[in-house]
JSON list of C-alpha atoms in Angstrom, two decimals:
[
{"chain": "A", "resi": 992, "resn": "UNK", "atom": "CA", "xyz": [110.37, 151.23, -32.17]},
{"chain": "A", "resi": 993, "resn": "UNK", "atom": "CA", "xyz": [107.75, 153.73, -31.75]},
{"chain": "A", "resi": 994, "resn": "UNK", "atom": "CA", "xyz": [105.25, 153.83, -28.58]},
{"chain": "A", "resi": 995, "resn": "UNK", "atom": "CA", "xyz": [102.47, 152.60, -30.05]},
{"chain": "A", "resi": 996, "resn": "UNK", "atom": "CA", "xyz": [104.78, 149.42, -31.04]},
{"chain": "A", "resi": 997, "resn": "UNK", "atom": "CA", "xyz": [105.53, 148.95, -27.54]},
{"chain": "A", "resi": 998, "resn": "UNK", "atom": "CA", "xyz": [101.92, 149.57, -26.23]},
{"chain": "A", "resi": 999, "resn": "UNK", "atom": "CA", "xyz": [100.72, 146.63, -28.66]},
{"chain": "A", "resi": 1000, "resn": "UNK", "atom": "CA", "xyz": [103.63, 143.96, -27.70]},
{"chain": "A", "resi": 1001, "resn": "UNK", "atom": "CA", "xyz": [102.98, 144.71, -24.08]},
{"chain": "A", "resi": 1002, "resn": "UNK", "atom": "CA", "xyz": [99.35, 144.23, -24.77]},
{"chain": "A", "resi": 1003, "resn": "UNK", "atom": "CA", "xyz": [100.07, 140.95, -26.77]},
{"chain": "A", "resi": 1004, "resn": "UNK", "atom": "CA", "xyz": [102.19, 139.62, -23.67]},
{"chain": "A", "resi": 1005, "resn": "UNK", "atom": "CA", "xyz": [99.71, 140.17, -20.77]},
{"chain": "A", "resi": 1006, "resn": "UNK", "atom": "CA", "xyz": [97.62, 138.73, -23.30]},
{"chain": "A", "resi": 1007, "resn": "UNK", "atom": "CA", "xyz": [99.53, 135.34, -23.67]},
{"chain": "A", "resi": 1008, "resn": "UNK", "atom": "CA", "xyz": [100.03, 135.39, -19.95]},
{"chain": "A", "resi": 1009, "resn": "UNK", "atom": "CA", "xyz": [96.83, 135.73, -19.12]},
{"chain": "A", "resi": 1010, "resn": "UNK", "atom": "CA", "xyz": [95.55, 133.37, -21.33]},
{"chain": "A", "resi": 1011, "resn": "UNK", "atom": "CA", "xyz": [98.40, 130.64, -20.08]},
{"chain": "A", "resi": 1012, "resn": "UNK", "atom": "CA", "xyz": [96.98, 131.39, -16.27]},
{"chain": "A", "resi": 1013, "resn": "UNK", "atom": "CA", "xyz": [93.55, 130.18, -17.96]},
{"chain": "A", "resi": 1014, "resn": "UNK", "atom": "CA", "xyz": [95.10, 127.10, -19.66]},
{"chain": "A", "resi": 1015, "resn": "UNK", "atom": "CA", "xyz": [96.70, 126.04, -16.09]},
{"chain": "A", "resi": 1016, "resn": "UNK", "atom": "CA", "xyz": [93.35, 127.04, -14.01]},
{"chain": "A", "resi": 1017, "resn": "UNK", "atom": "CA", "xyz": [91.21, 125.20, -16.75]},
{"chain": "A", "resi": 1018, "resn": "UNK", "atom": "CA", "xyz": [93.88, 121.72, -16.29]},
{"chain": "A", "resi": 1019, "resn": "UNK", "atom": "CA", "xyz": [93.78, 122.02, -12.64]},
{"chain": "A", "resi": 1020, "resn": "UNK", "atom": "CA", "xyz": [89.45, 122.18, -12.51]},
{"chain": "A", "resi": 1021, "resn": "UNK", "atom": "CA", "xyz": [89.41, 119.71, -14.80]},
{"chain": "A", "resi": 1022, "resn": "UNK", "atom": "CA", "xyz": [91.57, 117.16, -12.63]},
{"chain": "A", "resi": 1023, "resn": "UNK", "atom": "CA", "xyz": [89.35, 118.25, -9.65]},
{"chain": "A", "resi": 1024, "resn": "UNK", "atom": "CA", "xyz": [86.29, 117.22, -11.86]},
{"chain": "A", "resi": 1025, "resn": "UNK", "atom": "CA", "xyz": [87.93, 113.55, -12.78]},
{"chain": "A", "resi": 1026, "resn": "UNK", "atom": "CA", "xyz": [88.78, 112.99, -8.76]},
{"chain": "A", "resi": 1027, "resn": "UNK", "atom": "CA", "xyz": [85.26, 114.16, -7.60]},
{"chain": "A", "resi": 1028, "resn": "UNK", "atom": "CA", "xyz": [83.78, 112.01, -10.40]},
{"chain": "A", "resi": 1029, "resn": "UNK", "atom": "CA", "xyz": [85.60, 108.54, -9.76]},
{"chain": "A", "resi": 1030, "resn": "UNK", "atom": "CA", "xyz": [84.55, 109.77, -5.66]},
{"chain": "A", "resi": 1031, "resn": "UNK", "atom": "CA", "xyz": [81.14, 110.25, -6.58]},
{"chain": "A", "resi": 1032, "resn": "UNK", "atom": "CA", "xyz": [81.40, 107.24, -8.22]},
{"chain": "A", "resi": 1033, "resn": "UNK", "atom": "CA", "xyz": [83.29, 104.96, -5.20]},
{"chain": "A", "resi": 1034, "resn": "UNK", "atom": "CA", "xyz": [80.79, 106.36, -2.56]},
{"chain": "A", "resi": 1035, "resn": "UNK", "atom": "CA", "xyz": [78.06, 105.30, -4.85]},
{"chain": "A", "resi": 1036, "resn": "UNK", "atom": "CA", "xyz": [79.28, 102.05, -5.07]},
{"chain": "A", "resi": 1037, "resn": "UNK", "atom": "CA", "xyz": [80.00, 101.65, -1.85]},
{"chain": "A", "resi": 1038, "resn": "UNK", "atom": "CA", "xyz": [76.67, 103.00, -0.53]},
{"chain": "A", "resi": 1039, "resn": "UNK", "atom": "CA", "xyz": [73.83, 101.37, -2.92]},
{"chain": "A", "resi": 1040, "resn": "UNK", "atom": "CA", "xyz": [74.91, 97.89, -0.98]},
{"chain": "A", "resi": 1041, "resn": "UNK", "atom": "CA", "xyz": [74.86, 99.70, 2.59]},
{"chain": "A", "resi": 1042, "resn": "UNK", "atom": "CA", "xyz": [71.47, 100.66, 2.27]},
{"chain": "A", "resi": 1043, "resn": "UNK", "atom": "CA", "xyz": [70.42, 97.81, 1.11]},
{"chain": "A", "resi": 1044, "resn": "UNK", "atom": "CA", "xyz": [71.54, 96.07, 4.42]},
{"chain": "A", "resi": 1045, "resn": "UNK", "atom": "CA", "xyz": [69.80, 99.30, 5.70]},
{"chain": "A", "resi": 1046, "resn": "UNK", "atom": "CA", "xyz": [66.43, 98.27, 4.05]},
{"chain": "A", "resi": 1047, "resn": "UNK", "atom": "CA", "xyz": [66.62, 94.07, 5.61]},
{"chain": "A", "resi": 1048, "resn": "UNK", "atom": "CA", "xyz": [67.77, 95.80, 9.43]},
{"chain": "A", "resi": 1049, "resn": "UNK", "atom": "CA", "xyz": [64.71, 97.81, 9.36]},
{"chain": "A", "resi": 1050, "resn": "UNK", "atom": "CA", "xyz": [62.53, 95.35, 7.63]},
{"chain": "A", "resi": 1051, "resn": "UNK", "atom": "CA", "xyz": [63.64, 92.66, 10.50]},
{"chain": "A", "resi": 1052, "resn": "UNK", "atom": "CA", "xyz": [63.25, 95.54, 13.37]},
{"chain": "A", "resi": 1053, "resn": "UNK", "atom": "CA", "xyz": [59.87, 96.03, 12.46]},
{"chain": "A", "resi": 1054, "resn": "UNK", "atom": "CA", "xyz": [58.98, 92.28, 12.48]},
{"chain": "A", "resi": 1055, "resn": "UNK", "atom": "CA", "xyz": [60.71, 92.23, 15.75]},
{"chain": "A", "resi": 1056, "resn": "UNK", "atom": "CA", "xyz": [58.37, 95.09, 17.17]},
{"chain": "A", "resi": 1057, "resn": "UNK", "atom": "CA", "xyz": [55.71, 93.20, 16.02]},
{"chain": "A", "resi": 1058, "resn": "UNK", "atom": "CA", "xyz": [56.92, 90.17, 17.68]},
{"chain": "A", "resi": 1059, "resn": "UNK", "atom": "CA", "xyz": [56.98, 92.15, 20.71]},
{"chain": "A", "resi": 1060, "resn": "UNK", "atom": "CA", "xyz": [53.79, 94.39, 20.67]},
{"chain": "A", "resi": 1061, "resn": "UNK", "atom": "CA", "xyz": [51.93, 90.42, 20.73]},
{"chain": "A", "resi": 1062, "resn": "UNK", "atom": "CA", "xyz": [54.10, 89.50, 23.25]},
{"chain": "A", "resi": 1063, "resn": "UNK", "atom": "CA", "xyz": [52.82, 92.74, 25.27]},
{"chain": "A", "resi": 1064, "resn": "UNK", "atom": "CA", "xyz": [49.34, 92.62, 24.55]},
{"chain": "A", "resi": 1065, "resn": "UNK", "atom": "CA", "xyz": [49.47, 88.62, 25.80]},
{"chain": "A", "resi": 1066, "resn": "UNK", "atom": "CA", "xyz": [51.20, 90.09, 28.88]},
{"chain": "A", "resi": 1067, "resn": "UNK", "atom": "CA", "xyz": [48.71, 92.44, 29.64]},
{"chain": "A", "resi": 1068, "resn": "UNK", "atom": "CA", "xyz": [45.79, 89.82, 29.06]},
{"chain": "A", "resi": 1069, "resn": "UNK", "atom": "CA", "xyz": [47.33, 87.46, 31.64]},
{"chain": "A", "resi": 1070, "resn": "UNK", "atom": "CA", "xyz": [47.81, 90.26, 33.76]},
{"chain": "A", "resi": 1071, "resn": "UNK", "atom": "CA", "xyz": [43.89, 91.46, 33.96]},
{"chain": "A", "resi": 1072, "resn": "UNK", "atom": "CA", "xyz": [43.29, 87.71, 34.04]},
{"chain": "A", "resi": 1073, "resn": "UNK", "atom": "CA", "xyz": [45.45, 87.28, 37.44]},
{"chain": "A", "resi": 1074, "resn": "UNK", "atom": "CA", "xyz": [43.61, 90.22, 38.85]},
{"chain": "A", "resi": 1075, "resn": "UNK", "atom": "CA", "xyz": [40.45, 89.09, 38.54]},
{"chain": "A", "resi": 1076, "resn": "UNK", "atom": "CA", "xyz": [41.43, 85.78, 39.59]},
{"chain": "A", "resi": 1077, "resn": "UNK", "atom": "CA", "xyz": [43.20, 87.17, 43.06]},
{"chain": "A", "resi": 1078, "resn": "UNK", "atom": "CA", "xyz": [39.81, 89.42, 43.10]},
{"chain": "A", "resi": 1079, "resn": "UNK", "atom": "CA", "xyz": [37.59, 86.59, 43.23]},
{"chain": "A", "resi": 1080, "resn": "UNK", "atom": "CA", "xyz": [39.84, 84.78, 45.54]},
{"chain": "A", "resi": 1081, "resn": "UNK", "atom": "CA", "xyz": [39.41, 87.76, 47.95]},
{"chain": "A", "resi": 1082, "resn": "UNK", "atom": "CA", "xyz": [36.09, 87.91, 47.86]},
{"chain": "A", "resi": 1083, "resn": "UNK", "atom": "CA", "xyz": [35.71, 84.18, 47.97]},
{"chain": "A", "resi": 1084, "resn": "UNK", "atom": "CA", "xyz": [37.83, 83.39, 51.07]},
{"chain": "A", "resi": 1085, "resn": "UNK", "atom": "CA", "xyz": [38.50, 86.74, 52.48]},
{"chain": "A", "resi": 1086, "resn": "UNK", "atom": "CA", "xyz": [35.00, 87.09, 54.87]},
{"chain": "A", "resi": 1087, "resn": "UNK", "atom": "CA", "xyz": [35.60, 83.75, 55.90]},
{"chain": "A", "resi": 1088, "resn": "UNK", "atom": "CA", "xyz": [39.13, 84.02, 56.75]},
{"chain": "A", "resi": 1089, "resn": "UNK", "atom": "CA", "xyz": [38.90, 87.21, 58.62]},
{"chain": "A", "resi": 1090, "resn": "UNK", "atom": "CA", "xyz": [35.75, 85.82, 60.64]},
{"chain": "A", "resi": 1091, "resn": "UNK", "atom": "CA", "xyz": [38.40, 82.60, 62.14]},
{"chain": "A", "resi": 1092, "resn": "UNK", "atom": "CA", "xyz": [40.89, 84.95, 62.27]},
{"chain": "A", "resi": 1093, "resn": "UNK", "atom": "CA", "xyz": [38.16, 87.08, 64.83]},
{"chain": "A", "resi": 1094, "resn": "UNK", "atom": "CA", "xyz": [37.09, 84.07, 66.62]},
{"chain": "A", "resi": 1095, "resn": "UNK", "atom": "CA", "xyz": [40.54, 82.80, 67.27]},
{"chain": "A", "resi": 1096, "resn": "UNK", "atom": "CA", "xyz": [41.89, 86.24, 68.79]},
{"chain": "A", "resi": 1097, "resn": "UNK", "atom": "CA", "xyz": [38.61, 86.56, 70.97]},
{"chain": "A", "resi": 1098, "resn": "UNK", "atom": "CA", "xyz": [38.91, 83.15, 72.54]},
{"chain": "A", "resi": 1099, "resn": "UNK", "atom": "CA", "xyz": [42.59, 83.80, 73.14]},
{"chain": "A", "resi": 1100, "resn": "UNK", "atom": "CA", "xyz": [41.76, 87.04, 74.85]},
{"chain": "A", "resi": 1101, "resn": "UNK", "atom": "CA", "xyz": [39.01, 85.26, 76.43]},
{"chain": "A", "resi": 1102, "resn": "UNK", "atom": "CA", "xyz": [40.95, 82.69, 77.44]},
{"chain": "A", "resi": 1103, "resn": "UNK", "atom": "CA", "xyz": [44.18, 85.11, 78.24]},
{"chain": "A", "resi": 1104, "resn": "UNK", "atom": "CA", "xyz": [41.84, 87.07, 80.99]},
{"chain": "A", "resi": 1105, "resn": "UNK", "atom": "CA", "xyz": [40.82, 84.13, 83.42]},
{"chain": "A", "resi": 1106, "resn": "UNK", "atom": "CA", "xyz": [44.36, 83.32, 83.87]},
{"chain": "A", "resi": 1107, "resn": "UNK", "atom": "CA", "xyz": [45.66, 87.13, 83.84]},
{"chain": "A", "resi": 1108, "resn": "UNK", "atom": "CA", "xyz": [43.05, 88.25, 86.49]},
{"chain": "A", "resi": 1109, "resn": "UNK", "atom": "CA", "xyz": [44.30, 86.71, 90.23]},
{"chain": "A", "resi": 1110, "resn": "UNK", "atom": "CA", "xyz": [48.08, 87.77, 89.42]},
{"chain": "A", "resi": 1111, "resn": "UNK", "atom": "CA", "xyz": [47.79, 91.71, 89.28]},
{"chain": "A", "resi": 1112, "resn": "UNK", "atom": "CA", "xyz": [49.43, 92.79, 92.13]},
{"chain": "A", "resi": 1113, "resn": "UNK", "atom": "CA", "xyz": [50.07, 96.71, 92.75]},
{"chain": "A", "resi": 1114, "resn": "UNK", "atom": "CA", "xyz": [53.51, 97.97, 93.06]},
{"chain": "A", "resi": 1115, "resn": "UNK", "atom": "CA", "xyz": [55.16, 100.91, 94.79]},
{"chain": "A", "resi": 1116, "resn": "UNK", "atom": "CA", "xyz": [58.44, 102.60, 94.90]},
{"chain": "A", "resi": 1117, "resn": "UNK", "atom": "CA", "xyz": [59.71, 104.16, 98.01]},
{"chain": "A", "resi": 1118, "resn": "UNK", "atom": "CA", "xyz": [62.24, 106.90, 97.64]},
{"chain": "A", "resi": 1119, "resn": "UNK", "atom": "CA", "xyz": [63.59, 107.80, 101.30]},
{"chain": "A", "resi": 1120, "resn": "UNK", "atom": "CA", "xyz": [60.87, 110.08, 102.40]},
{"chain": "A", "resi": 1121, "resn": "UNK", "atom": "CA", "xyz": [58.84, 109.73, 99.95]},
{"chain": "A", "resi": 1122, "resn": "UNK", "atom": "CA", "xyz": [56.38, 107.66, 98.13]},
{"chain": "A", "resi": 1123, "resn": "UNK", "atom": "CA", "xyz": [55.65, 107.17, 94.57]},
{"chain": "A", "resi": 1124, "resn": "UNK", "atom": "CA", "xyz": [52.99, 106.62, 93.19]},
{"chain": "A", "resi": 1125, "resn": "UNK", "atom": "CA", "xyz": [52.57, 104.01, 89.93]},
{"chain": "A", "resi": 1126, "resn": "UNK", "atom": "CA", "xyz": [52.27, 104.20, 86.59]},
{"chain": "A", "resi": 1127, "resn": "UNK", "atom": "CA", "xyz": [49.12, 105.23, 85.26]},
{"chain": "A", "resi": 1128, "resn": "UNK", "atom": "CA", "xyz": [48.47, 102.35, 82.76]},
{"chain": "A", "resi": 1129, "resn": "UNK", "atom": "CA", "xyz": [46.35, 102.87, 79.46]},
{"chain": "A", "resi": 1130, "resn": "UNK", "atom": "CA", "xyz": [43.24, 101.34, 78.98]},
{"chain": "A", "resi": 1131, "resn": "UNK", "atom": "CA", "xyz": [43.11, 98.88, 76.02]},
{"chain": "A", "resi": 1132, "resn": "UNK", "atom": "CA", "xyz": [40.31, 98.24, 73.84]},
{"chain": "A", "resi": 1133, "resn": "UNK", "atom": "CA", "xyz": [39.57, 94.44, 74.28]}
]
């Protein structure tokens, strides 16, 4: 056998071995191609019915929140209606009210002061030696 004879079958072998890498690298893709497929295919499956139930959550949510945003907006109606009723109320009654309420509190003190007045007595403390003299009382308004 000659060199060049050599050359060519050494050629002709990484030839069939690179060729049989191919073969086994094109089989193994195309098994990762079928199992992504029939997974592309279960998720699908699987998910078209999930977002369906999805679609009638939301769709029930938002007829919820409208329940809800009439609920509020009757809330807030009563709530302006009870403070305009207590308003009125205090305008209503309140002068009166506070006008007995002045009366009553000057007859008591009125009638508190006639009684009060021949009891006051003054007080002293003696200290051996010394004397003391009494509290200074505030003045109240009457």
């Amino acid at each position: 056998m000659s060199g060049g004879e050599v050359a060519g079958i050494l050629v002709a072998v990484f030839w069939a071995i690179l060729v049989s890498f191919l073969a086994v690298v094109l089989a193994r893709l195309a098994q990762v191609l079928r199992a992504t497929t029939k997974l592309v295919a279960d998720v699908t499956e699987q998910a078209v019915p999930l977002l369906a139930d999805a679609s009638t959550t939301v769709r029930s949510a938002r007829t919820q929140l409208d329940r809800v945003d009439a609920i509020a907006s009757d809330v807030q109606e009563v709530a302006s209606n009870a403070s305009a009723l207590s308003s009125t109320v205090a305008t209503t009654f309140g002068g009166p009210l506070v006008k007995v309420a002045a009366f009553g509190y000057g007859v008591r003190k009125a009638l508190g002061r006639t009684e009060d007045a021949p009891q006051k007595t003054t007080r002293r403390t003696v200290i051996v030696g010394r004397t003391v003299p009494p509290a200074r009382r505030r003045k109240q308004k009457g």
